[in-house]
Amino acid sequence: MILPTKHIPQNEALLGVGATMLSHLHGPMTVSGLWERLRSEPNVGTFERFVLAANLLYMIGAIDMENGLIVRAAP
């Protein structure tokens, strides 16, 4: 579910959902603001998948929380 497999396409794996999240995260955003922007994306699907992908991005250091806002982590 995290990585694509023979049965899970890349855009439906959590890594693909995370890539979609990063492509929509142009500046600091609230969790609800980012969800509103992504809820219509077919590969994101549910809020549960959104949260799982956000957790994955946080764990690998791709995003961070600053003052209650989601931001891209500095490289």
PDB file of N, CA, C and O in Angstrom:
ATOM      1  N   MET A   1       0.820  -1.199   0.000  1.00  0.00           N
ATOM      2  CA  MET A   1       0.000   0.000   0.000  1.00  0.00           C
ATOM      3  C   MET A   1       0.864   1.264   0.000  1.00  0.00           C
ATOM      4  O   MET A   1       0.461   2.274  -0.515  1.00  0.00           O
ATOM      5  N   ILE A   2       2.051   1.170   0.566  1.00  0.00           N
ATOM      6  CA  ILE A   2       2.921   2.344   0.577  1.00  0.00           C
ATOM      7  C   ILE A   2       3.604   2.503  -0.778  1.00  0.00           C
ATOM      8  O   ILE A   2       3.629   3.587  -1.346  1.00  0.00           O
ATOM      9  N   LEU A   3       4.139   1.409  -1.268  1.00  0.00           N
ATOM     10  CA  LEU A   3       4.828   1.422  -2.556  1.00  0.00           C
ATOM     11  C   LEU A   3       3.966   0.745  -3.615  1.00  0.00           C
ATOM     12  O   LEU A   3       3.154  -0.120  -3.298  1.00  0.00           O
ATOM     13  N   PRO A   4       4.140   1.102  -4.867  1.00  0.00           N
ATOM     14  CA  PRO A   4       3.392   0.427  -5.934  1.00  0.00           C
ATOM     15  C   PRO A   4       3.830  -1.037  -6.047  1.00  0.00           C
ATOM     16  O   PRO A   4       4.973  -1.377  -5.781  1.00  0.00           O
ATOM     17  N   THR A   5       2.892  -1.878  -6.426  1.00  0.00           N
ATOM     18  CA  THR A   5       3.174  -3.290  -6.650  1.00  0.00           C
ATOM     19  C   THR A   5       2.565  -3.694  -7.986  1.00  0.00           C
ATOM     20  O   THR A   5       2.072  -2.852  -8.729  1.00  0.00           O
ATOM     21  N   LYS A   6       2.562  -4.981  -8.220  1.00  0.00           N
ATOM     22  CA  LYS A   6       1.954  -5.491  -9.441  1.00  0.00           C
ATOM     23  C   LYS A   6       0.454  -5.207  -9.467  1.00  0.00           C
ATOM     24  O   LYS A   6      -0.127  -5.002 -10.522  1.00  0.00           O
ATOM     25  N   HIS A   7      -0.176  -5.147  -8.287  1.00  0.00           N
ATOM     26  CA  HIS A   7      -1.615  -4.965  -8.200  1.00  0.00           C
ATOM     27  C   HIS A   7      -2.041  -3.545  -7.794  1.00  0.00           C
ATOM     28  O   HIS A   7      -3.203  -3.201  -7.886  1.00  0.00           O
ATOM     29  N   ILE A   8      -1.094  -2.739  -7.318  1.00  0.00           N
ATOM     30  CA  ILE A   8      -1.395  -1.370  -6.902  1.00  0.00           C
ATOM     31  C   ILE A   8      -0.621  -0.417  -7.803  1.00  0.00           C
ATOM     32  O   ILE A   8       0.610  -0.374  -7.750  1.00  0.00           O
ATOM     33  N   PRO A   9      -1.321   0.363  -8.644  1.00  0.00           N
ATOM     34  CA  PRO A   9      -0.621   1.305  -9.526  1.00  0.00           C
ATOM     35  C   PRO A   9       0.098   2.404  -8.733  1.00  0.00           C
ATOM     36  O   PRO A   9      -0.240   2.691  -7.589  1.00  0.00           O
ATOM     37  N   GLN A  10       1.053   3.023  -9.363  1.00  0.00           N
ATOM     38  CA  GLN A  10       1.871   4.042  -8.703  1.00  0.00           C
ATOM     39  C   GLN A  10       1.034   5.183  -8.160  1.00  0.00           C
ATOM     40  O   GLN A  10       1.260   5.652  -7.050  1.00  0.00           O
ATOM     41  N   ASN A  11       0.051   5.647  -8.907  1.00  0.00           N
ATOM     42  CA  ASN A  11      -0.723   6.801  -8.453  1.00  0.00           C
ATOM     43  C   ASN A  11      -1.667   6.451  -7.310  1.00  0.00           C
ATOM     44  O   ASN A  11      -2.156   7.339  -6.622  1.00  0.00           O
ATOM     45  N   GLU A  12      -1.947   5.167  -7.063  1.00  0.00           N
ATOM     46  CA  GLU A  12      -2.830   4.783  -5.969  1.00  0.00           C
ATOM     47  C   GLU A  12      -2.066   4.364  -4.715  1.00  0.00           C
ATOM     48  O   GLU A  12      -2.657   4.245  -3.646  1.00  0.00           O
ATOM     49  N   ALA A  13      -0.769   4.130  -4.823  1.00  0.00           N
ATOM     50  CA  ALA A  13       0.044   3.827  -3.649  1.00  0.00           C
ATOM     51  C   ALA A  13       0.208   5.109  -2.831  1.00  0.00           C
ATOM     52  O   ALA A  13       0.084   6.223  -3.346  1.00  0.00           O
ATOM     53  N   LEU A  14       0.477   4.954  -1.544  1.00  0.00           N
ATOM     54  CA  LEU A  14       0.610   6.138  -0.685  1.00  0.00           C
ATOM     55  C   LEU A  14       1.739   7.054  -1.154  1.00  0.00           C
ATOM     56  O   LEU A  14       1.655   8.266  -1.006  1.00  0.00           O
ATOM     57  N   LEU A  15       2.763   6.481  -1.747  1.00  0.00           N
ATOM     58  CA  LEU A  15       3.844   7.303  -2.279  1.00  0.00           C
ATOM     59  C   LEU A  15       3.341   8.188  -3.417  1.00  0.00           C
ATOM     60  O   LEU A  15       3.719   9.355  -3.523  1.00  0.00           O
ATOM     61  N   GLY A  16       2.462   7.663  -4.256  1.00  0.00           N
ATOM     62  CA  GLY A  16       1.866   8.452  -5.336  1.00  0.00           C
ATOM     63  C   GLY A  16       0.918   9.512  -4.812  1.00  0.00           C
ATOM     64  O   GLY A  16       0.869  10.640  -5.325  1.00  0.00           O
ATOM     65  N   VAL A  17       0.155   9.177  -3.767  1.00  0.00           N
ATOM     66  CA  VAL A  17      -0.729  10.163  -3.138  1.00  0.00           C
ATOM     67  C   VAL A  17       0.112  11.274  -2.513  1.00  0.00           C
ATOM     68  O   VAL A  17      -0.214  12.459  -2.625  1.00  0.00           O
ATOM     69  N   GLY A  18       1.227  10.901  -1.898  1.00  0.00           N
ATOM     70  CA  GLY A  18       2.132  11.897  -1.324  1.00  0.00           C
ATOM     71  C   GLY A  18       2.702  12.819  -2.384  1.00  0.00           C
ATOM     72  O   GLY A  18       2.843  14.026  -2.169  1.00  0.00           O
ATOM     73  N   ALA A  19       3.031  12.268  -3.544  1.00  0.00           N
ATOM     74  CA  ALA A  19       3.537  13.097  -4.644  1.00  0.00           C
ATOM     75  C   ALA A  19       2.472  14.088  -5.106  1.00  0.00           C
ATOM     76  O   ALA A  19       2.779  15.252  -5.394  1.00  0.00           O
ATOM     77  N   THR A  20       1.234  13.644  -5.145  1.00  0.00           N
ATOM     78  CA  THR A  20       0.137  14.547  -5.504  1.00  0.00           C
ATOM     79  C   THR A  20      -0.001  15.649  -4.463  1.00  0.00           C
ATOM     80  O   THR A  20      -0.208  16.819  -4.804  1.00  0.00           O
ATOM     81  N   MET A  21       0.135  15.279  -3.183  1.00  0.00           N
ATOM     82  CA  MET A  21       0.056  16.281  -2.114  1.00  0.00           C
ATOM     83  C   MET A  21       1.147  17.331  -2.272  1.00  0.00           C
ATOM     84  O   MET A  21       0.889  18.530  -2.170  1.00  0.00           O
ATOM     85  N   LEU A  22       2.362  16.873  -2.515  1.00  0.00           N
ATOM     86  CA  LEU A  22       3.472  17.817  -2.657  1.00  0.00           C
ATOM     87  C   LEU A  22       3.296  18.729  -3.864  1.00  0.00           C
ATOM     88  O   LEU A  22       3.692  19.897  -3.827  1.00  0.00           O
ATOM     89  N   SER A  23       2.691  18.210  -4.920  1.00  0.00           N
ATOM     90  CA  SER A  23       2.494  19.043  -6.103  1.00  0.00           C
ATOM     91  C   SER A  23       1.451  20.137  -5.873  1.00  0.00           C
ATOM     92  O   SER A  23       1.446  21.145  -6.573  1.00  0.00           O
ATOM     93  N   HIS A  24       0.571  19.966  -4.894  1.00  0.00           N
ATOM     94  CA  HIS A  24      -0.438  20.976  -4.575  1.00  0.00           C
ATOM     95  C   HIS A  24      -0.028  21.866  -3.396  1.00  0.00           C
ATOM     96  O   HIS A  24      -0.719  22.822  -3.074  1.00  0.00           O
ATOM     97  N   LEU A  25       1.066  21.552  -2.761  1.00  0.00           N
ATOM     98  CA  LEU A  25       1.518  22.309  -1.588  1.00  0.00           C
ATOM     99  C   LEU A  25       2.523  23.367  -2.034  1.00  0.00           C
ATOM    100  O   LEU A  25       3.725  23.168  -2.006  1.00  0.00           O
ATOM    101  N   HIS A  26       2.011  24.509  -2.483  1.00  0.00           N
ATOM    102  CA  HIS A  26       2.871  25.579  -3.002  1.00  0.00           C
ATOM    103  C   HIS A  26       3.360  26.505  -1.899  1.00  0.00           C
ATOM    104  O   HIS A  26       4.359  27.177  -2.051  1.00  0.00           O
ATOM    105  N   GLY A  27       2.656  26.563  -0.798  1.00  0.00           N
ATOM    106  CA  GLY A  27       3.033  27.393   0.333  1.00  0.00           C
ATOM    107  C   GLY A  27       2.435  26.798   1.589  1.00  0.00           C
ATOM    108  O   GLY A  27       1.772  25.764   1.537  1.00  0.00           O
ATOM    109  N   PRO A  28       2.650  27.427   2.734  1.00  0.00           N
ATOM    110  CA  PRO A  28       2.066  26.911   3.978  1.00  0.00           C
ATOM    111  C   PRO A  28       0.540  26.829   3.880  1.00  0.00           C
ATOM    112  O   PRO A  28      -0.099  27.746   3.386  1.00  0.00           O
ATOM    113  N   MET A  29      -0.008  25.689   4.321  1.00  0.00           N
ATOM    114  CA  MET A  29      -1.454  25.477   4.267  1.00  0.00           C
ATOM    115  C   MET A  29      -1.910  24.756   5.525  1.00  0.00           C
ATOM    116  O   MET A  29      -1.146  24.001   6.122  1.00  0.00           O
ATOM    117  N   THR A  30      -3.161  24.968   5.875  1.00  0.00           N
ATOM    118  CA  THR A  30      -3.748  24.189   6.957  1.00  0.00           C
ATOM    119  C   THR A  30      -4.064  22.796   6.442  1.00  0.00           C
ATOM    120  O   THR A  30      -4.151  22.575   5.232  1.00  0.00           O
ATOM    121  N   VAL A  31      -4.257  21.867   7.366  1.00  0.00           N
ATOM    122  CA  VAL A  31      -4.607  20.504   6.976  1.00  0.00           C
ATOM    123  C   VAL A  31      -5.932  20.513   6.220  1.00  0.00           C
ATOM    124  O   VAL A  31      -6.070  19.888   5.164  1.00  0.00           O
ATOM    125  N   SER A  32      -6.909  21.251   6.744  1.00  0.00           N
ATOM    126  CA  SER A  32      -8.218  21.281   6.088  1.00  0.00           C
ATOM    127  C   SER A  32      -8.147  21.980   4.730  1.00  0.00           C
ATOM    128  O   SER A  32      -8.833  21.584   3.786  1.00  0.00           O
ATOM    129  N   GLY A  33      -7.315  22.983   4.592  1.00  0.00           N
ATOM    130  CA  GLY A  33      -7.159  23.658   3.310  1.00  0.00           C
ATOM    131  C   GLY A  33      -6.545  22.750   2.256  1.00  0.00           C
ATOM    132  O   GLY A  33      -6.986  22.724   1.104  1.00  0.00           O
ATOM    133  N   LEU A  34      -5.537  21.971   2.662  1.00  0.00           N
ATOM    134  CA  LEU A  34      -4.916  21.034   1.732  1.00  0.00           C
ATOM    135  C   LEU A  34      -5.888  19.918   1.377  1.00  0.00           C
ATOM    136  O   LEU A  34      -5.976  19.509   0.219  1.00  0.00           O
ATOM    137  N   TRP A  35      -6.662  19.453   2.348  1.00  0.00           N
ATOM    138  CA  TRP A  35      -7.659  18.423   2.070  1.00  0.00           C
ATOM    139  C   TRP A  35      -8.714  18.932   1.096  1.00  0.00           C
ATOM    140  O   TRP A  35      -9.093  18.231   0.164  1.00  0.00           O
ATOM    141  N   GLU A  36      -9.185  20.149   1.270  1.00  0.00           N
ATOM    142  CA  GLU A  36     -10.182  20.708   0.346  1.00  0.00           C
ATOM    143  C   GLU A  36      -9.626  20.785  -1.070  1.00  0.00           C
ATOM    144  O   GLU A  36     -10.347  20.563  -2.038  1.00  0.00           O
ATOM    145  N   ARG A  37      -8.350  21.078  -1.199  1.00  0.00           N
ATOM    146  CA  ARG A  37      -7.727  21.170  -2.515  1.00  0.00           C
ATOM    147  C   ARG A  37      -7.573  19.779  -3.144  1.00  0.00           C
ATOM    148  O   ARG A  37      -7.651  19.634  -4.360  1.00  0.00           O
ATOM    149  N   LEU A  38      -7.367  18.749  -2.318  1.00  0.00           N
ATOM    150  CA  LEU A  38      -7.060  17.415  -2.834  1.00  0.00           C
ATOM    151  C   LEU A  38      -8.237  16.453  -2.853  1.00  0.00           C
ATOM    152  O   LEU A  38      -8.142  15.393  -3.460  1.00  0.00           O
ATOM    153  N   ARG A  39      -9.336  16.786  -2.212  1.00  0.00           N
ATOM    154  CA  ARG A  39     -10.427  15.818  -2.080  1.00  0.00           C
ATOM    155  C   ARG A  39     -11.024  15.404  -3.421  1.00  0.00           C
ATOM    156  O   ARG A  39     -11.579  14.317  -3.538  1.00  0.00           O
ATOM    157  N   SER A  40     -10.889  16.219  -4.436  1.00  0.00           N
ATOM    158  CA  SER A  40     -11.440  15.866  -5.746  1.00  0.00           C
ATOM    159  C   SER A  40     -10.445  15.077  -6.604  1.00  0.00           C
ATOM    160  O   SER A  40     -10.800  14.620  -7.687  1.00  0.00           O
ATOM    161  N   GLU A  41      -9.210  14.930  -6.134  1.00  0.00           N
ATOM    162  CA  GLU A  41      -8.216  14.137  -6.872  1.00  0.00           C
ATOM    163  C   GLU A  41      -8.582  12.655  -6.768  1.00  0.00           C
ATOM    164  O   GLU A  41      -8.751  12.138  -5.666  1.00  0.00           O
ATOM    165  N   PRO A  42      -8.710  11.959  -7.898  1.00  0.00           N
ATOM    166  CA  PRO A  42      -9.148  10.562  -7.857  1.00  0.00           C
ATOM    167  C   PRO A  42      -8.200   9.629  -7.110  1.00  0.00           C
ATOM    168  O   PRO A  42      -8.648   8.699  -6.454  1.00  0.00           O
ATOM    169  N   ASN A  43      -6.883   9.867  -7.166  1.00  0.00           N
ATOM    170  CA  ASN A  43      -5.976   8.944  -6.489  1.00  0.00           C
ATOM    171  C   ASN A  43      -5.904   9.180  -4.984  1.00  0.00           C
ATOM    172  O   ASN A  43      -5.478   8.303  -4.251  1.00  0.00           O
ATOM    173  N   VAL A  44      -6.337  10.340  -4.490  1.00  0.00           N
ATOM    174  CA  VAL A  44      -6.345  10.581  -3.046  1.00  0.00           C
ATOM    175  C   VAL A  44      -7.520   9.832  -2.428  1.00  0.00           C
ATOM    176  O   VAL A  44      -7.360   9.121  -1.437  1.00  0.00           O
ATOM    177  N   GLY A  45      -8.684   9.965  -3.007  1.00  0.00           N
ATOM    178  CA  GLY A  45      -9.841   9.188  -2.558  1.00  0.00           C
ATOM    179  C   GLY A  45     -10.412   9.659  -1.241  1.00  0.00           C
ATOM    180  O   GLY A  45     -11.158  10.624  -1.195  1.00  0.00           O
ATOM    181  N   THR A  46     -10.022   9.018  -0.156  1.00  0.00           N
ATOM    182  CA  THR A  46     -10.642   9.273   1.146  1.00  0.00           C
ATOM    183  C   THR A  46      -9.734  10.100   2.039  1.00  0.00           C
ATOM    184  O   THR A  46      -8.530  10.214   1.809  1.00  0.00           O
ATOM    185  N   PHE A  47     -10.330  10.638   3.096  1.00  0.00           N
ATOM    186  CA  PHE A  47      -9.557  11.396   4.079  1.00  0.00           C
ATOM    187  C   PHE A  47      -8.549  10.488   4.772  1.00  0.00           C
ATOM    188  O   PHE A  47      -7.454  10.923   5.126  1.00  0.00           O
ATOM    189  N   GLU A  48      -8.895   9.221   4.946  1.00  0.00           N
ATOM    190  CA  GLU A  48      -7.977   8.271   5.577  1.00  0.00           C
ATOM    191  C   GLU A  48      -6.692   8.138   4.758  1.00  0.00           C
ATOM    192  O   GLU A  48      -5.587   8.172   5.309  1.00  0.00           O
ATOM    193  N   ARG A  49      -6.824   8.002   3.443  1.00  0.00           N
ATOM    194  CA  ARG A  49      -5.636   7.907   2.587  1.00  0.00           C
ATOM    195  C   ARG A  49      -4.849   9.210   2.598  1.00  0.00           C
ATOM    196  O   ARG A  49      -3.624   9.212   2.549  1.00  0.00           O
ATOM    197  N   PHE A  50      -5.550  10.340   2.662  1.00  0.00           N
ATOM    198  CA  PHE A  50      -4.908  11.646   2.757  1.00  0.00           C
ATOM    199  C   PHE A  50      -4.040  11.709   4.017  1.00  0.00           C
ATOM    200  O   PHE A  50      -2.880  12.122   3.965  1.00  0.00           O
ATOM    201  N   VAL A  51      -4.599  11.278   5.141  1.00  0.00           N
ATOM    202  CA  VAL A  51      -3.864  11.323   6.415  1.00  0.00           C
ATOM    203  C   VAL A  51      -2.680  10.353   6.390  1.00  0.00           C
ATOM    204  O   VAL A  51      -1.589  10.696   6.848  1.00  0.00           O
ATOM    205  N   LEU A  52      -2.881   9.159   5.859  1.00  0.00           N
ATOM    206  CA  LEU A  52      -1.786   8.196   5.773  1.00  0.00           C
ATOM    207  C   LEU A  52      -0.646   8.725   4.908  1.00  0.00           C
ATOM    208  O   LEU A  52       0.532   8.582   5.252  1.00  0.00           O
ATOM    209  N   ALA A  53      -0.980   9.352   3.797  1.00  0.00           N
ATOM    210  CA  ALA A  53       0.054   9.920   2.927  1.00  0.00           C
ATOM    211  C   ALA A  53       0.758  11.089   3.619  1.00  0.00           C
ATOM    212  O   ALA A  53       1.982  11.232   3.504  1.00  0.00           O
ATOM    213  N   ALA A  54       0.001  11.912   4.335  1.00  0.00           N
ATOM    214  CA  ALA A  54       0.616  13.026   5.064  1.00  0.00           C
ATOM    215  C   ALA A  54       1.558  12.499   6.150  1.00  0.00           C
ATOM    216  O   ALA A  54       2.659  13.035   6.341  1.00  0.00           O
ATOM    217  N   ASN A  55       1.160  11.445   6.843  1.00  0.00           N
ATOM    218  CA  ASN A  55       2.042  10.831   7.841  1.00  0.00           C
ATOM    219  C   ASN A  55       3.312  10.294   7.203  1.00  0.00           C
ATOM    220  O   ASN A  55       4.403  10.459   7.751  1.00  0.00           O
ATOM    221  N   LEU A  56       3.177   9.648   6.059  1.00  0.00           N
ATOM    222  CA  LEU A  56       4.342   9.133   5.348  1.00  0.00           C
ATOM    223  C   LEU A  56       5.290  10.267   4.964  1.00  0.00           C
ATOM    224  O   LEU A  56       6.505  10.179   5.193  1.00  0.00           O
ATOM    225  N   LEU A  57       4.744  11.342   4.413  1.00  0.00           N
ATOM    226  CA  LEU A  57       5.582  12.484   4.029  1.00  0.00           C
ATOM    227  C   LEU A  57       6.275  13.105   5.236  1.00  0.00           C
ATOM    228  O   LEU A  57       7.433  13.514   5.158  1.00  0.00           O
ATOM    229  N   TYR A  58       5.580  13.147   6.367  1.00  0.00           N
ATOM    230  CA  TYR A  58       6.179  13.697   7.582  1.00  0.00           C
ATOM    231  C   TYR A  58       7.304  12.781   8.080  1.00  0.00           C
ATOM    232  O   TYR A  58       8.372  13.258   8.469  1.00  0.00           O
ATOM    233  N   MET A  59       7.067  11.476   8.044  1.00  0.00           N
ATOM    234  CA  MET A  59       8.073  10.526   8.538  1.00  0.00           C
ATOM    235  C   MET A  59       9.338  10.529   7.692  1.00  0.00           C
ATOM    236  O   MET A  59      10.428  10.316   8.218  1.00  0.00           O
ATOM    237  N   ILE A  60       9.213  10.750   6.396  1.00  0.00           N
ATOM    238  CA  ILE A  60      10.410  10.760   5.544  1.00  0.00           C
ATOM    239  C   ILE A  60      11.037  12.155   5.454  1.00  0.00           C
ATOM    240  O   ILE A  60      12.034  12.344   4.770  1.00  0.00           O
ATOM    241  N   GLY A  61      10.430  13.138   6.130  1.00  0.00           N
ATOM    242  CA  GLY A  61      11.009  14.474   6.180  1.00  0.00           C
ATOM    243  C   GLY A  61      10.679  15.356   4.998  1.00  0.00           C
ATOM    244  O   GLY A  61      11.364  16.348   4.761  1.00  0.00           O
ATOM    245  N   ALA A  62       9.635  15.027   4.240  1.00  0.00           N
ATOM    246  CA  ALA A  62       9.267  15.833   3.074  1.00  0.00           C
ATOM    247  C   ALA A  62       8.403  17.031   3.446  1.00  0.00           C
ATOM    248  O   ALA A  62       8.419  18.044   2.747  1.00  0.00           O
ATOM    249  N   ILE A  63       7.625  16.907   4.528  1.00  0.00           N
ATOM    250  CA  ILE A  63       6.809  18.023   5.010  1.00  0.00           C
ATOM    251  C   ILE A  63       7.063  18.203   6.494  1.00  0.00           C
ATOM    252  O   ILE A  63       7.594  17.310   7.169  1.00  0.00           O
ATOM    253  N   ASP A  64       6.665  19.356   6.996  1.00  0.00           N
ATOM    254  CA  ASP A  64       6.817  19.666   8.409  1.00  0.00           C
ATOM    255  C   ASP A  64       5.629  20.512   8.846  1.00  0.00           C
ATOM    256  O   ASP A  64       4.876  21.009   8.000  1.00  0.00           O
ATOM    257  N   MET A  65       5.462  20.668  10.141  1.00  0.00           N
ATOM    258  CA  MET A  65       4.412  21.533  10.690  1.00  0.00           C
ATOM    259  C   MET A  65       5.066  22.753  11.325  1.00  0.00           C
ATOM    260  O   MET A  65       5.992  22.608  12.118  1.00  0.00           O
ATOM    261  N   GLU A  66       4.610  23.931  10.927  1.00  0.00           N
ATOM    262  CA  GLU A  66       5.101  25.182  11.516  1.00  0.00           C
ATOM    263  C   GLU A  66       3.903  26.057  11.845  1.00  0.00           C
ATOM    264  O   GLU A  66       3.143  26.429  10.941  1.00  0.00           O
ATOM    265  N   ASN A  67       3.727  26.349  13.098  1.00  0.00           N
ATOM    266  CA  ASN A  67       2.625  27.194  13.569  1.00  0.00           C
ATOM    267  C   ASN A  67       1.261  26.670  13.111  1.00  0.00           C
ATOM    268  O   ASN A  67       0.388  27.437  12.694  1.00  0.00           O
ATOM    269  N   GLY A  68       1.098  25.348  13.117  1.00  0.00           N
ATOM    270  CA  GLY A  68      -0.173  24.753  12.741  1.00  0.00           C
ATOM    271  C   GLY A  68      -0.396  24.644  11.245  1.00  0.00           C
ATOM    272  O   GLY A  68      -1.498  24.326  10.809  1.00  0.00           O
ATOM    273  N   LEU A  69       0.608  24.920  10.432  1.00  0.00           N
ATOM    274  CA  LEU A  69       0.495  24.854   8.980  1.00  0.00           C
ATOM    275  C   LEU A  69       1.445  23.799   8.424  1.00  0.00           C
ATOM    276  O   LEU A  69       2.551  23.607   8.926  1.00  0.00           O
ATOM    277  N   ILE A  70       0.992  23.120   7.379  1.00  0.00           N
ATOM    278  CA  ILE A  70       1.849  22.159   6.688  1.00  0.00           C
ATOM    279  C   ILE A  70       2.721  22.920   5.699  1.00  0.00           C
ATOM    280  O   ILE A  70       2.233  23.739   4.939  1.00  0.00           O
ATOM    281  N   VAL A  71       4.025  22.652   5.765  1.00  0.00           N
ATOM    282  CA  VAL A  71       4.976  23.300   4.855  1.00  0.00           C
ATOM    283  C   VAL A  71       5.898  22.226   4.286  1.00  0.00           C
ATOM    284  O   VAL A  71       6.102  21.177   4.893  1.00  0.00           O
ATOM    285  N   ARG A  72       6.439  22.507   3.113  1.00  0.00           N
ATOM    286  CA  ARG A  72       7.480  21.625   2.577  1.00  0.00           C
ATOM    287  C   ARG A  72       8.713  21.778   3.445  1.00  0.00           C
ATOM    288  O   ARG A  72       9.086  22.889   3.839  1.00  0.00           O
ATOM    289  N   ALA A  73       9.362  20.669   3.725  1.00  0.00           N
ATOM    290  CA  ALA A  73      10.580  20.709   4.527  1.00  0.00           C
ATOM    291  C   ALA A  73      11.723  21.258   3.687  1.00  0.00           C
ATOM    292  O   ALA A  73      11.770  21.058   2.477  1.00  0.00           O
ATOM    293  N   ALA A  74      12.619  21.953   4.341  1.00  0.00           N
ATOM    294  CA  ALA A  74      13.783  22.505   3.630  1.00  0.00           C
ATOM    295  C   ALA A  74      14.697  21.361   3.218  1.00  0.00           C
ATOM    296  O   ALA A  74      14.935  20.439   3.995  1.00  0.00           O
ATOM    297  N   PRO A  75      15.235  21.404   1.999  1.00  0.00           N
ATOM    298  CA  PRO A  75      16.130  20.309   1.536  1.00  0.00           C
ATOM    299  C   PRO A  75      17.444  20.279   2.272  1.00  0.00           C
ATOM    300  O   PRO A  75      17.946  21.146   2.817  1.00  0.00           O
TER     301      PRO A  75
END
